[in-house]
Amino acid sequence: MLRSIRTGMGSALAFGIICAAAAAQDTGTLKGTIFLSHKAGEPPKRTNLFNDIKTEAKCAEQYEKPQVGSEQVVSKSIEGKDDARILQYAIIYVSSDVGPASAPPAEAKVLDQKGCLYIPHVVTLQVDQTLEVLNSDPILHNINAQPEKNPAFNYGQPQKGMKNPVIFKKPEIFKVKCDVHKWMGAWIGVFPHAFHAVSNEKGEFEIKGLPPGEHEITFWHEVFGEQKQKVTIKAGENKLDHTFKMEGSG
Ligand SMILES: [Cu+2]
C-alpha cells in the first residue's frame, strides 16, 4: 500500500514537472532595446551630480573621481549616429489583461542608498513582492514615498546597514525621495504580474514567460512619458524595440 502511494506520488510529481516544462516552452520572451531620438547635435543635457554629492563628505569620498551624469536621463550615444542614443531606466510592462497572476517572487528586490544615490534609480516588482530599502552609507538618509494608491511611508535610516522591508498591494509607478539630499530620487513600479522590466545600461530589456497572443506593452520614462504599443507574442523569442522622442525632435 505504502509503495503504491509512493509510486503514485512519484508519477504525479513527474507529470507536474513535464507539464511545467511544456508550459515554459509554450511561452514567449520579449526582448528589445530602448532608444532616445533627438535633433542631431542636441543630446539631452547632463547634470553634474557631483556638485551636489560633494556637499556630503561621507558620500563624496566613496567616488574615485567626480561623477557627471543625470539620474533622470541616462542615455549613451550610439557609434556613428548623431541623432539617437540608447536609454536606460525606462520601464517596460504588459498593460493588457494577462489573466491570473502567478505568486509573487519569494526573493526581495533591493533599493540601496549608496554614495548619496538610490541604486537602482528605477526598480520594478510584483504586488506583494518585498522591496528591501537599505542604507549602505554611514550617514542619515530618509526614504519618503507619497504614492496615490498605496499607503505613504517615510523611513529615516540614520545608520549604515539599516533595512526596511516594504510590500505594495496596488499596481502603481511612483517616486521616492530623500529629504536630506534633494538630488536623491528613485522610481518604484509595482505591477499585478511578473511581466515588467527596466532597460539596462545598454538600453536592453527582457520579459520572460509571456502567454502567446496579443498584448499591449507600455513604455514609461520619467521624463519622456508613456507610450503604448500592441504586440503579438508567439512561443519562443520575440523582438520589440522602442524609441522615445525628445520634445522638439522631428
Ligand atoms: Cu539622503
PDB file of C-alpha atoms and ligand atoms in Angstrom:
ATOM      1  CA  MET A   1       0.000   0.000   0.000  1.00  0.00           C
ATOM      2  CA  LEU A   2       2.749   2.360   1.030  1.00  0.00           C
ATOM      3  CA  ARG A   3       4.670   1.528  -2.123  1.00  0.00           C
ATOM      4  CA  SER A   4       1.700   2.252  -4.379  1.00  0.00           C
ATOM      5  CA  ILE A   5       1.126   5.618  -2.716  1.00  0.00           C
ATOM      6  CA  ARG A   6       4.780   6.479  -3.200  1.00  0.00           C
ATOM      7  CA  THR A   7       4.669   5.356  -6.829  1.00  0.00           C
ATOM      8  CA  GLY A   8       1.506   7.361  -7.361  1.00  0.00           C
ATOM      9  CA  MET A   9       3.077  10.472  -5.845  1.00  0.00           C
ATOM     10  CA  GLY A  10       6.161   9.951  -7.981  1.00  0.00           C
ATOM     11  CA  SER A  11       4.068   9.762 -11.115  1.00  0.00           C
ATOM     12  CA  ALA A  12       2.098  12.839 -10.147  1.00  0.00           C
ATOM     13  CA  LEU A  13       5.346  14.688  -9.490  1.00  0.00           C
ATOM     14  CA  ALA A  14       6.782  13.581 -12.832  1.00  0.00           C
ATOM     15  CA  PHE A  15       3.572  14.620 -14.606  1.00  0.00           C
ATOM     16  CA  GLY A  16       3.732  18.013 -12.903  1.00  0.00           C
ATOM     17  CA  ILE A  17       7.333  18.521 -13.990  1.00  0.00           C
ATOM     18  CA  ILE A  18       6.509  17.560 -17.596  1.00  0.00           C
ATOM     19  CA  CYS A  19       3.525  19.954 -17.621  1.00  0.00           C
ATOM     20  CA  ALA A  20       5.627  22.759 -16.198  1.00  0.00           C
ATOM     21  CA  ALA A  21       8.318  22.160 -18.815  1.00  0.00           C
ATOM     22  CA  ALA A  22       5.725  22.141 -21.615  1.00  0.00           C
ATOM     23  CA  ALA A  23       4.185  25.352 -20.291  1.00  0.00           C
ATOM     24  CA  ALA A  24       7.607  27.015 -20.169  1.00  0.00           C
ATOM     25  CA  GLN A  25       8.268  26.043 -23.785  1.00  0.00           C
ATOM     26  CA  ASP A  26       4.924  27.423 -24.914  1.00  0.00           C
ATOM     27  CA  THR A  27       5.501  30.916 -23.547  1.00  0.00           C
ATOM     28  CA  GLY A  28       7.209  33.791 -25.274  1.00  0.00           C
ATOM     29  CA  THR A  29      10.127  36.024 -24.352  1.00  0.00           C
ATOM     30  CA  LEU A  30      10.032  39.671 -25.385  1.00  0.00           C
ATOM     31  CA  LYS A  31      13.392  41.350 -25.930  1.00  0.00           C
ATOM     32  CA  GLY A  32      14.221  44.785 -27.188  1.00  0.00           C
ATOM     33  CA  THR A  33      16.231  47.973 -26.919  1.00  0.00           C
ATOM     34  CA  ILE A  34      15.012  51.418 -25.855  1.00  0.00           C
ATOM     35  CA  PHE A  35      16.281  54.370 -27.877  1.00  0.00           C
ATOM     36  CA  LEU A  36      16.035  58.117 -27.499  1.00  0.00           C
ATOM     37  CA  SER A  37      15.878  60.240 -30.636  1.00  0.00           C
ATOM     38  CA  HIS A  38      16.705  63.922 -30.665  1.00  0.00           C
ATOM     39  CA  LYS A  39      17.681  66.624 -33.094  1.00  0.00           C
ATOM     40  CA  ALA A  40      21.139  65.944 -34.461  1.00  0.00           C
ATOM     41  CA  GLY A  41      23.709  67.587 -32.262  1.00  0.00           C
ATOM     42  CA  GLU A  42      21.254  68.171 -29.411  1.00  0.00           C
ATOM     43  CA  PRO A  43      21.638  65.264 -26.988  1.00  0.00           C
ATOM     44  CA  PRO A  44      19.993  65.529 -23.557  1.00  0.00           C
ATOM     45  CA  LYS A  45      21.661  67.914 -21.145  1.00  0.00           C
ATOM     46  CA  ARG A  46      23.551  66.216 -18.360  1.00  0.00           C
ATOM     47  CA  THR A  47      23.638  67.394 -14.774  1.00  0.00           C
ATOM     48  CA  ASN A  48      26.818  67.423 -12.729  1.00  0.00           C
ATOM     49  CA  LEU A  49      25.514  65.411  -9.791  1.00  0.00           C
ATOM     50  CA  PHE A  50      28.871  65.531  -8.075  1.00  0.00           C
ATOM     51  CA  ASN A  51      28.355  69.226  -7.368  1.00  0.00           C
ATOM     52  CA  ASP A  52      25.575  68.064  -5.051  1.00  0.00           C
ATOM     53  CA  ILE A  53      27.172  64.870  -3.793  1.00  0.00           C
ATOM     54  CA  LYS A  54      30.367  66.644  -2.741  1.00  0.00           C
ATOM     55  CA  THR A  55      28.366  68.614  -0.164  1.00  0.00           C
ATOM     56  CA  GLU A  56      28.173  65.333   1.783  1.00  0.00           C
ATOM     57  CA  ALA A  57      31.782  64.333   2.523  1.00  0.00           C
ATOM     58  CA  LYS A  58      30.990  60.762   3.574  1.00  0.00           C
ATOM     59  CA  CYS A  59      29.389  60.209   0.175  1.00  0.00           C
ATOM     60  CA  ALA A  60      31.908  62.168  -1.901  1.00  0.00           C
ATOM     61  CA  GLU A  61      34.797  60.096  -0.523  1.00  0.00           C
ATOM     62  CA  GLN A  62      33.201  56.959  -1.991  1.00  0.00           C
ATOM     63  CA  TYR A  63      33.924  58.170  -5.517  1.00  0.00           C
ATOM     64  CA  GLU A  64      37.341  57.922  -7.095  1.00  0.00           C
ATOM     65  CA  LYS A  65      36.598  60.749  -9.490  1.00  0.00           C
ATOM     66  CA  PRO A  66      33.820  63.297  -9.911  1.00  0.00           C
ATOM     67  CA  GLN A  67      30.611  61.764 -11.219  1.00  0.00           C
ATOM     68  CA  VAL A  68      28.943  63.542 -14.092  1.00  0.00           C
ATOM     69  CA  GLY A  69      25.500  62.462 -15.155  1.00  0.00           C
ATOM     70  CA  SER A  70      21.833  62.944 -14.611  1.00  0.00           C
ATOM     71  CA  GLU A  71      19.806  60.415 -12.699  1.00  0.00           C
ATOM     72  CA  GLN A  72      16.785  61.272 -14.795  1.00  0.00           C
ATOM     73  CA  VAL A  73      18.183  60.874 -18.275  1.00  0.00           C
ATOM     74  CA  VAL A  74      20.852  58.246 -18.542  1.00  0.00           C
ATOM     75  CA  SER A  75      21.493  57.806 -22.225  1.00  0.00           C
ATOM     76  CA  LYS A  76      24.540  56.875 -24.206  1.00  0.00           C
ATOM     77  CA  SER A  77      25.492  57.760 -27.735  1.00  0.00           C
ATOM     78  CA  ILE A  78      25.390  55.164 -30.466  1.00  0.00           C
ATOM     79  CA  GLU A  79      28.511  54.925 -32.577  1.00  0.00           C
ATOM     80  CA  GLY A  80      28.022  56.567 -35.946  1.00  0.00           C
ATOM     81  CA  LYS A  81      24.681  58.178 -35.040  1.00  0.00           C
ATOM     82  CA  ASP A  82      24.288  61.809 -34.098  1.00  0.00           C
ATOM     83  CA  ASP A  83      20.522  61.841 -33.570  1.00  0.00           C
ATOM     84  CA  ALA A  84      19.833  58.795 -31.397  1.00  0.00           C
ATOM     85  CA  ARG A  85      21.019  57.269 -28.158  1.00  0.00           C
ATOM     86  CA  ILE A  86      20.152  54.235 -26.077  1.00  0.00           C
ATOM     87  CA  LEU A  87      18.098  55.000 -22.988  1.00  0.00           C
ATOM     88  CA  GLN A  88      18.467  53.423 -19.550  1.00  0.00           C
ATOM     89  CA  TYR A  89      15.818  53.381 -16.783  1.00  0.00           C
ATOM     90  CA  ALA A  90      12.723  53.075 -18.957  1.00  0.00           C
ATOM     91  CA  ILE A  91      10.047  50.735 -17.569  1.00  0.00           C
ATOM     92  CA  ILE A  92       8.542  48.226 -19.989  1.00  0.00           C
ATOM     93  CA  TYR A  93       5.436  46.336 -18.884  1.00  0.00           C
ATOM     94  CA  VAL A  94       2.347  44.498 -20.103  1.00  0.00           C
ATOM     95  CA  SER A  95      -0.665  46.799 -19.617  1.00  0.00           C
ATOM     96  CA  SER A  96      -3.385  44.500 -21.005  1.00  0.00           C
ATOM     97  CA  ASP A  97      -5.075  41.665 -19.121  1.00  0.00           C
ATOM     98  CA  VAL A  98      -2.825  38.603 -18.912  1.00  0.00           C
ATOM     99  CA  GLY A  99      -5.097  36.509 -16.686  1.00  0.00           C
ATOM    100  CA  PRO A 100      -4.480  35.391 -13.103  1.00  0.00           C
ATOM    101  CA  ALA A 101      -1.022  36.288 -11.798  1.00  0.00           C
ATOM    102  CA  SER A 102       1.413  33.717 -10.528  1.00  0.00           C
ATOM    103  CA  ALA A 103       2.587  34.017  -6.910  1.00  0.00           C
ATOM    104  CA  PRO A 104       4.979  36.942  -6.343  1.00  0.00           C
ATOM    105  CA  PRO A 105       8.689  36.032  -6.399  1.00  0.00           C
ATOM    106  CA  ALA A 106       9.945  34.962  -2.972  1.00  0.00           C
ATOM    107  CA  GLU A 107      13.159  36.925  -3.356  1.00  0.00           C
ATOM    108  CA  ALA A 108      13.129  40.596  -2.451  1.00  0.00           C
ATOM    109  CA  LYS A 109      14.243  43.432  -4.699  1.00  0.00           C
ATOM    110  CA  VAL A 110      16.705  45.834  -3.067  1.00  0.00           C
ATOM    111  CA  LEU A 111      16.686  49.633  -3.207  1.00  0.00           C
ATOM    112  CA  ASP A 112      20.031  50.734  -1.824  1.00  0.00           C
ATOM    113  CA  GLN A 113      21.168  54.193  -0.749  1.00  0.00           C
ATOM    114  CA  LYS A 114      24.849  54.322  -1.585  1.00  0.00           C
ATOM    115  CA  GLY A 115      27.144  57.252  -2.284  1.00  0.00           C
ATOM    116  CA  CYS A 116      24.110  59.522  -1.831  1.00  0.00           C
ATOM    117  CA  LEU A 117      22.278  57.939  -4.767  1.00  0.00           C
ATOM    118  CA  TYR A 118      19.482  55.416  -4.953  1.00  0.00           C
ATOM    119  CA  ILE A 119      20.675  52.206  -6.566  1.00  0.00           C
ATOM    120  CA  PRO A 120      18.996  51.265  -8.808  1.00  0.00           C
ATOM    121  CA  HIS A 121      17.385  54.523  -9.881  1.00  0.00           C
ATOM    122  CA  VAL A 122      14.323  52.600 -11.135  1.00  0.00           C
ATOM    123  CA  VAL A 123      13.110  49.305  -9.663  1.00  0.00           C
ATOM    124  CA  THR A 124      10.083  47.198 -10.620  1.00  0.00           C
ATOM    125  CA  LEU A 125       8.376  44.476  -8.643  1.00  0.00           C
ATOM    126  CA  GLN A 126       5.159  42.499  -8.393  1.00  0.00           C
ATOM    127  CA  VAL A 127       2.318  43.223  -5.957  1.00  0.00           C
ATOM    128  CA  ASP A 128       3.161  41.515  -2.626  1.00  0.00           C
ATOM    129  CA  GLN A 129       6.852  41.098  -3.517  1.00  0.00           C
ATOM    130  CA  THR A 130       9.154  42.548  -0.863  1.00  0.00           C
ATOM    131  CA  LEU A 131      11.216  45.671  -1.549  1.00  0.00           C
ATOM    132  CA  GLU A 132      14.089  45.913   0.898  1.00  0.00           C
ATOM    133  CA  VAL A 133      15.158  49.506   1.438  1.00  0.00           C
ATOM    134  CA  LEU A 134      18.789  49.521   2.534  1.00  0.00           C
ATOM    135  CA  ASN A 135      21.168  52.255   3.674  1.00  0.00           C
ATOM    136  CA  SER A 136      24.795  51.462   2.755  1.00  0.00           C
ATOM    137  CA  ASP A 137      26.009  54.960   3.692  1.00  0.00           C
ATOM    138  CA  PRO A 138      27.307  55.886   7.176  1.00  0.00           C
ATOM    139  CA  ILE A 139      25.009  58.924   7.284  1.00  0.00           C
ATOM    140  CA  LEU A 140      21.292  59.657   7.653  1.00  0.00           C
ATOM    141  CA  HIS A 141      19.034  59.139   4.648  1.00  0.00           C
ATOM    142  CA  ASN A 142      15.279  59.041   4.709  1.00  0.00           C
ATOM    143  CA  ILE A 143      13.090  57.441   2.089  1.00  0.00           C
ATOM    144  CA  ASN A 144       9.921  59.410   1.608  1.00  0.00           C
ATOM    145  CA  ALA A 145       7.215  57.994  -0.675  1.00  0.00           C
ATOM    146  CA  GLN A 146       3.845  59.565  -1.380  1.00  0.00           C
ATOM    147  CA  PRO A 147       2.135  57.096  -3.717  1.00  0.00           C
ATOM    148  CA  GLU A 148      -1.523  57.579  -4.666  1.00  0.00           C
ATOM    149  CA  LYS A 149      -2.845  54.023  -4.427  1.00  0.00           C
ATOM    150  CA  ASN A 150      -0.548  52.504  -1.781  1.00  0.00           C
ATOM    151  CA  PRO A 151      -0.006  53.802   1.770  1.00  0.00           C
ATOM    152  CA  ALA A 152       2.580  56.571   2.054  1.00  0.00           C
ATOM    153  CA  PHE A 153       5.732  55.821   4.032  1.00  0.00           C
ATOM    154  CA  ASN A 154       8.745  57.717   5.293  1.00  0.00           C
ATOM    155  CA  TYR A 155      11.593  55.830   6.949  1.00  0.00           C
ATOM    156  CA  GLY A 156      14.610  57.531   8.457  1.00  0.00           C
ATOM    157  CA  GLN A 157      17.719  55.375   8.319  1.00  0.00           C
ATOM    158  CA  PRO A 158      20.456  57.097  10.352  1.00  0.00           C
ATOM    159  CA  GLN A 159      22.949  54.208  10.362  1.00  0.00           C
ATOM    160  CA  LYS A 160      24.800  52.132   7.791  1.00  0.00           C
ATOM    161  CA  GLY A 161      23.244  48.719   7.203  1.00  0.00           C
ATOM    162  CA  MET A 162      19.712  49.637   8.267  1.00  0.00           C
ATOM    163  CA  LYS A 163      16.945  47.869   6.329  1.00  0.00           C
ATOM    164  CA  ASN A 164      13.213  48.359   5.990  1.00  0.00           C
ATOM    165  CA  PRO A 165      11.161  45.793   4.091  1.00  0.00           C
ATOM    166  CA  VAL A 166       8.124  47.232   2.249  1.00  0.00           C
ATOM    167  CA  ILE A 167       5.283  45.478   0.400  1.00  0.00           C
ATOM    168  CA  PHE A 168       2.883  47.149  -2.028  1.00  0.00           C
ATOM    169  CA  LYS A 169      -0.668  45.951  -2.616  1.00  0.00           C
ATOM    170  CA  LYS A 170      -1.679  48.090  -5.614  1.00  0.00           C
ATOM    171  CA  PRO A 171      -0.132  48.475  -9.070  1.00  0.00           C
ATOM    172  CA  GLU A 172       1.350  51.935  -9.470  1.00  0.00           C
ATOM    173  CA  ILE A 173       4.501  53.817 -10.544  1.00  0.00           C
ATOM    174  CA  PHE A 174       5.626  56.417  -8.018  1.00  0.00           C
ATOM    175  CA  LYS A 175       8.637  58.422  -6.896  1.00  0.00           C
ATOM    176  CA  VAL A 176      10.576  58.225  -3.659  1.00  0.00           C
ATOM    177  CA  LYS A 177      12.960  60.881  -2.422  1.00  0.00           C
ATOM    178  CA  CYS A 178      15.361  61.715   0.365  1.00  0.00           C
ATOM    179  CA  ASP A 179      14.541  64.903   2.275  1.00  0.00           C
ATOM    180  CA  VAL A 180      18.139  65.275   3.470  1.00  0.00           C
ATOM    181  CA  HIS A 181      19.676  65.220  -0.028  1.00  0.00           C
ATOM    182  CA  LYS A 182      17.455  66.997  -2.524  1.00  0.00           C
ATOM    183  CA  TRP A 183      19.064  65.370  -5.584  1.00  0.00           C
ATOM    184  CA  MET A 184      18.225  61.841  -4.429  1.00  0.00           C
ATOM    185  CA  GLY A 185      15.210  60.379  -6.218  1.00  0.00           C
ATOM    186  CA  ALA A 186      14.130  56.935  -7.402  1.00  0.00           C
ATOM    187  CA  TRP A 187      11.087  55.403  -9.058  1.00  0.00           C
ATOM    188  CA  ILE A 188       9.258  52.274  -7.954  1.00  0.00           C
ATOM    189  CA  GLY A 189       6.989  50.391 -10.377  1.00  0.00           C
ATOM    190  CA  VAL A 190       4.516  47.887  -8.903  1.00  0.00           C
ATOM    191  CA  PHE A 191       2.688  45.521 -11.262  1.00  0.00           C
ATOM    192  CA  PRO A 192      -0.056  42.892 -10.854  1.00  0.00           C
ATOM    193  CA  HIS A 193       2.010  40.270 -12.679  1.00  0.00           C
ATOM    194  CA  ALA A 194       5.602  39.322 -13.463  1.00  0.00           C
ATOM    195  CA  PHE A 195       5.733  40.929 -16.923  1.00  0.00           C
ATOM    196  CA  HIS A 196       7.791  44.037 -16.321  1.00  0.00           C
ATOM    197  CA  ALA A 197      11.403  45.143 -16.817  1.00  0.00           C
ATOM    198  CA  VAL A 198      13.714  48.163 -16.661  1.00  0.00           C
ATOM    199  CA  SER A 199      16.055  48.993 -19.548  1.00  0.00           C
ATOM    200  CA  ASN A 200      19.680  48.427 -18.568  1.00  0.00           C
ATOM    201  CA  GLU A 201      22.854  50.428 -19.316  1.00  0.00           C
ATOM    202  CA  LYS A 202      22.740  49.153 -22.914  1.00  0.00           C
ATOM    203  CA  GLY A 203      19.074  50.174 -23.235  1.00  0.00           C
ATOM    204  CA  GLU A 204      18.096  46.491 -23.343  1.00  0.00           C
ATOM    205  CA  PHE A 205      15.215  44.712 -21.639  1.00  0.00           C
ATOM    206  CA  GLU A 206      13.792  41.191 -21.485  1.00  0.00           C
ATOM    207  CA  ILE A 207      10.398  39.916 -20.281  1.00  0.00           C
ATOM    208  CA  LYS A 208      10.041  36.141 -19.994  1.00  0.00           C
ATOM    209  CA  GLY A 209       7.089  33.743 -19.659  1.00  0.00           C
ATOM    210  CA  LEU A 210       4.524  35.673 -21.719  1.00  0.00           C
ATOM    211  CA  PRO A 211       1.415  33.805 -22.834  1.00  0.00           C
ATOM    212  CA  PRO A 212       1.240  33.757 -26.653  1.00  0.00           C
ATOM    213  CA  GLY A 213      -1.303  36.142 -28.185  1.00  0.00           C
ATOM    214  CA  GLU A 214      -1.831  39.868 -28.497  1.00  0.00           C
ATOM    215  CA  HIS A 215      -0.703  42.094 -25.611  1.00  0.00           C
ATOM    216  CA  GLU A 216      -0.442  45.795 -25.009  1.00  0.00           C
ATOM    217  CA  ILE A 217       3.025  46.903 -23.962  1.00  0.00           C
ATOM    218  CA  THR A 218       3.566  50.215 -22.179  1.00  0.00           C
ATOM    219  CA  PHE A 219       6.903  52.019 -22.317  1.00  0.00           C
ATOM    220  CA  TRP A 220       7.354  54.529 -19.493  1.00  0.00           C
ATOM    221  CA  HIS A 221      10.077  57.036 -18.752  1.00  0.00           C
ATOM    222  CA  GLU A 222      10.072  59.660 -16.012  1.00  0.00           C
ATOM    223  CA  VAL A 223      10.961  62.465 -18.429  1.00  0.00           C
ATOM    224  CA  PHE A 224       9.642  61.269 -21.782  1.00  0.00           C
ATOM    225  CA  GLY A 225       6.270  59.959 -20.579  1.00  0.00           C
ATOM    226  CA  GLU A 226       4.307  56.897 -21.524  1.00  0.00           C
ATOM    227  CA  GLN A 227       3.639  55.217 -24.856  1.00  0.00           C
ATOM    228  CA  LYS A 228       1.692  52.070 -25.665  1.00  0.00           C
ATOM    229  CA  GLN A 229       2.062  49.541 -28.431  1.00  0.00           C
ATOM    230  CA  LYS A 230       0.266  46.299 -29.341  1.00  0.00           C
ATOM    231  CA  VAL A 231       2.413  43.244 -29.925  1.00  0.00           C
ATOM    232  CA  THR A 232       1.614  39.656 -30.903  1.00  0.00           C
ATOM    233  CA  ILE A 233       3.693  37.250 -28.894  1.00  0.00           C
ATOM    234  CA  LYS A 234       4.485  33.792 -30.222  1.00  0.00           C
ATOM    235  CA  ALA A 235       6.166  30.965 -28.334  1.00  0.00           C
ATOM    236  CA  GLY A 236       9.929  31.482 -28.198  1.00  0.00           C
ATOM    237  CA  GLU A 237      11.749  34.749 -28.783  1.00  0.00           C
ATOM    238  CA  ASN A 238      10.047  37.971 -29.873  1.00  0.00           C
ATOM    239  CA  LYS A 239      11.651  41.352 -30.520  1.00  0.00           C
ATOM    240  CA  LEU A 240      10.275  44.848 -29.997  1.00  0.00           C
ATOM    241  CA  ASP A 241      12.422  47.985 -29.892  1.00  0.00           C
ATOM    242  CA  HIS A 242      11.041  51.331 -28.834  1.00  0.00           C
ATOM    243  CA  THR A 243      12.128  54.919 -29.431  1.00  0.00           C
ATOM    244  CA  PHE A 244      11.239  57.831 -27.166  1.00  0.00           C
ATOM    245  CA  LYS A 245      11.469  61.259 -28.750  1.00  0.00           C
ATOM    246  CA  MET A 246      12.825  64.295 -27.008  1.00  0.00           C
ATOM    247  CA  GLU A 247      10.376  67.206 -27.171  1.00  0.00           C
ATOM    248  CA  GLY A 248      11.040  69.327 -30.195  1.00  0.00           C
ATOM    249  CA  SER A 249      12.663  66.475 -32.090  1.00  0.00           C
ATOM    250  CA  GLY A 250      11.302  65.790 -35.523  1.00  0.00           C
TER     251      GLY A 250
HETATM  252 CU    CU B   1      19.909  61.048   1.563  1.00  0.00          CU
END
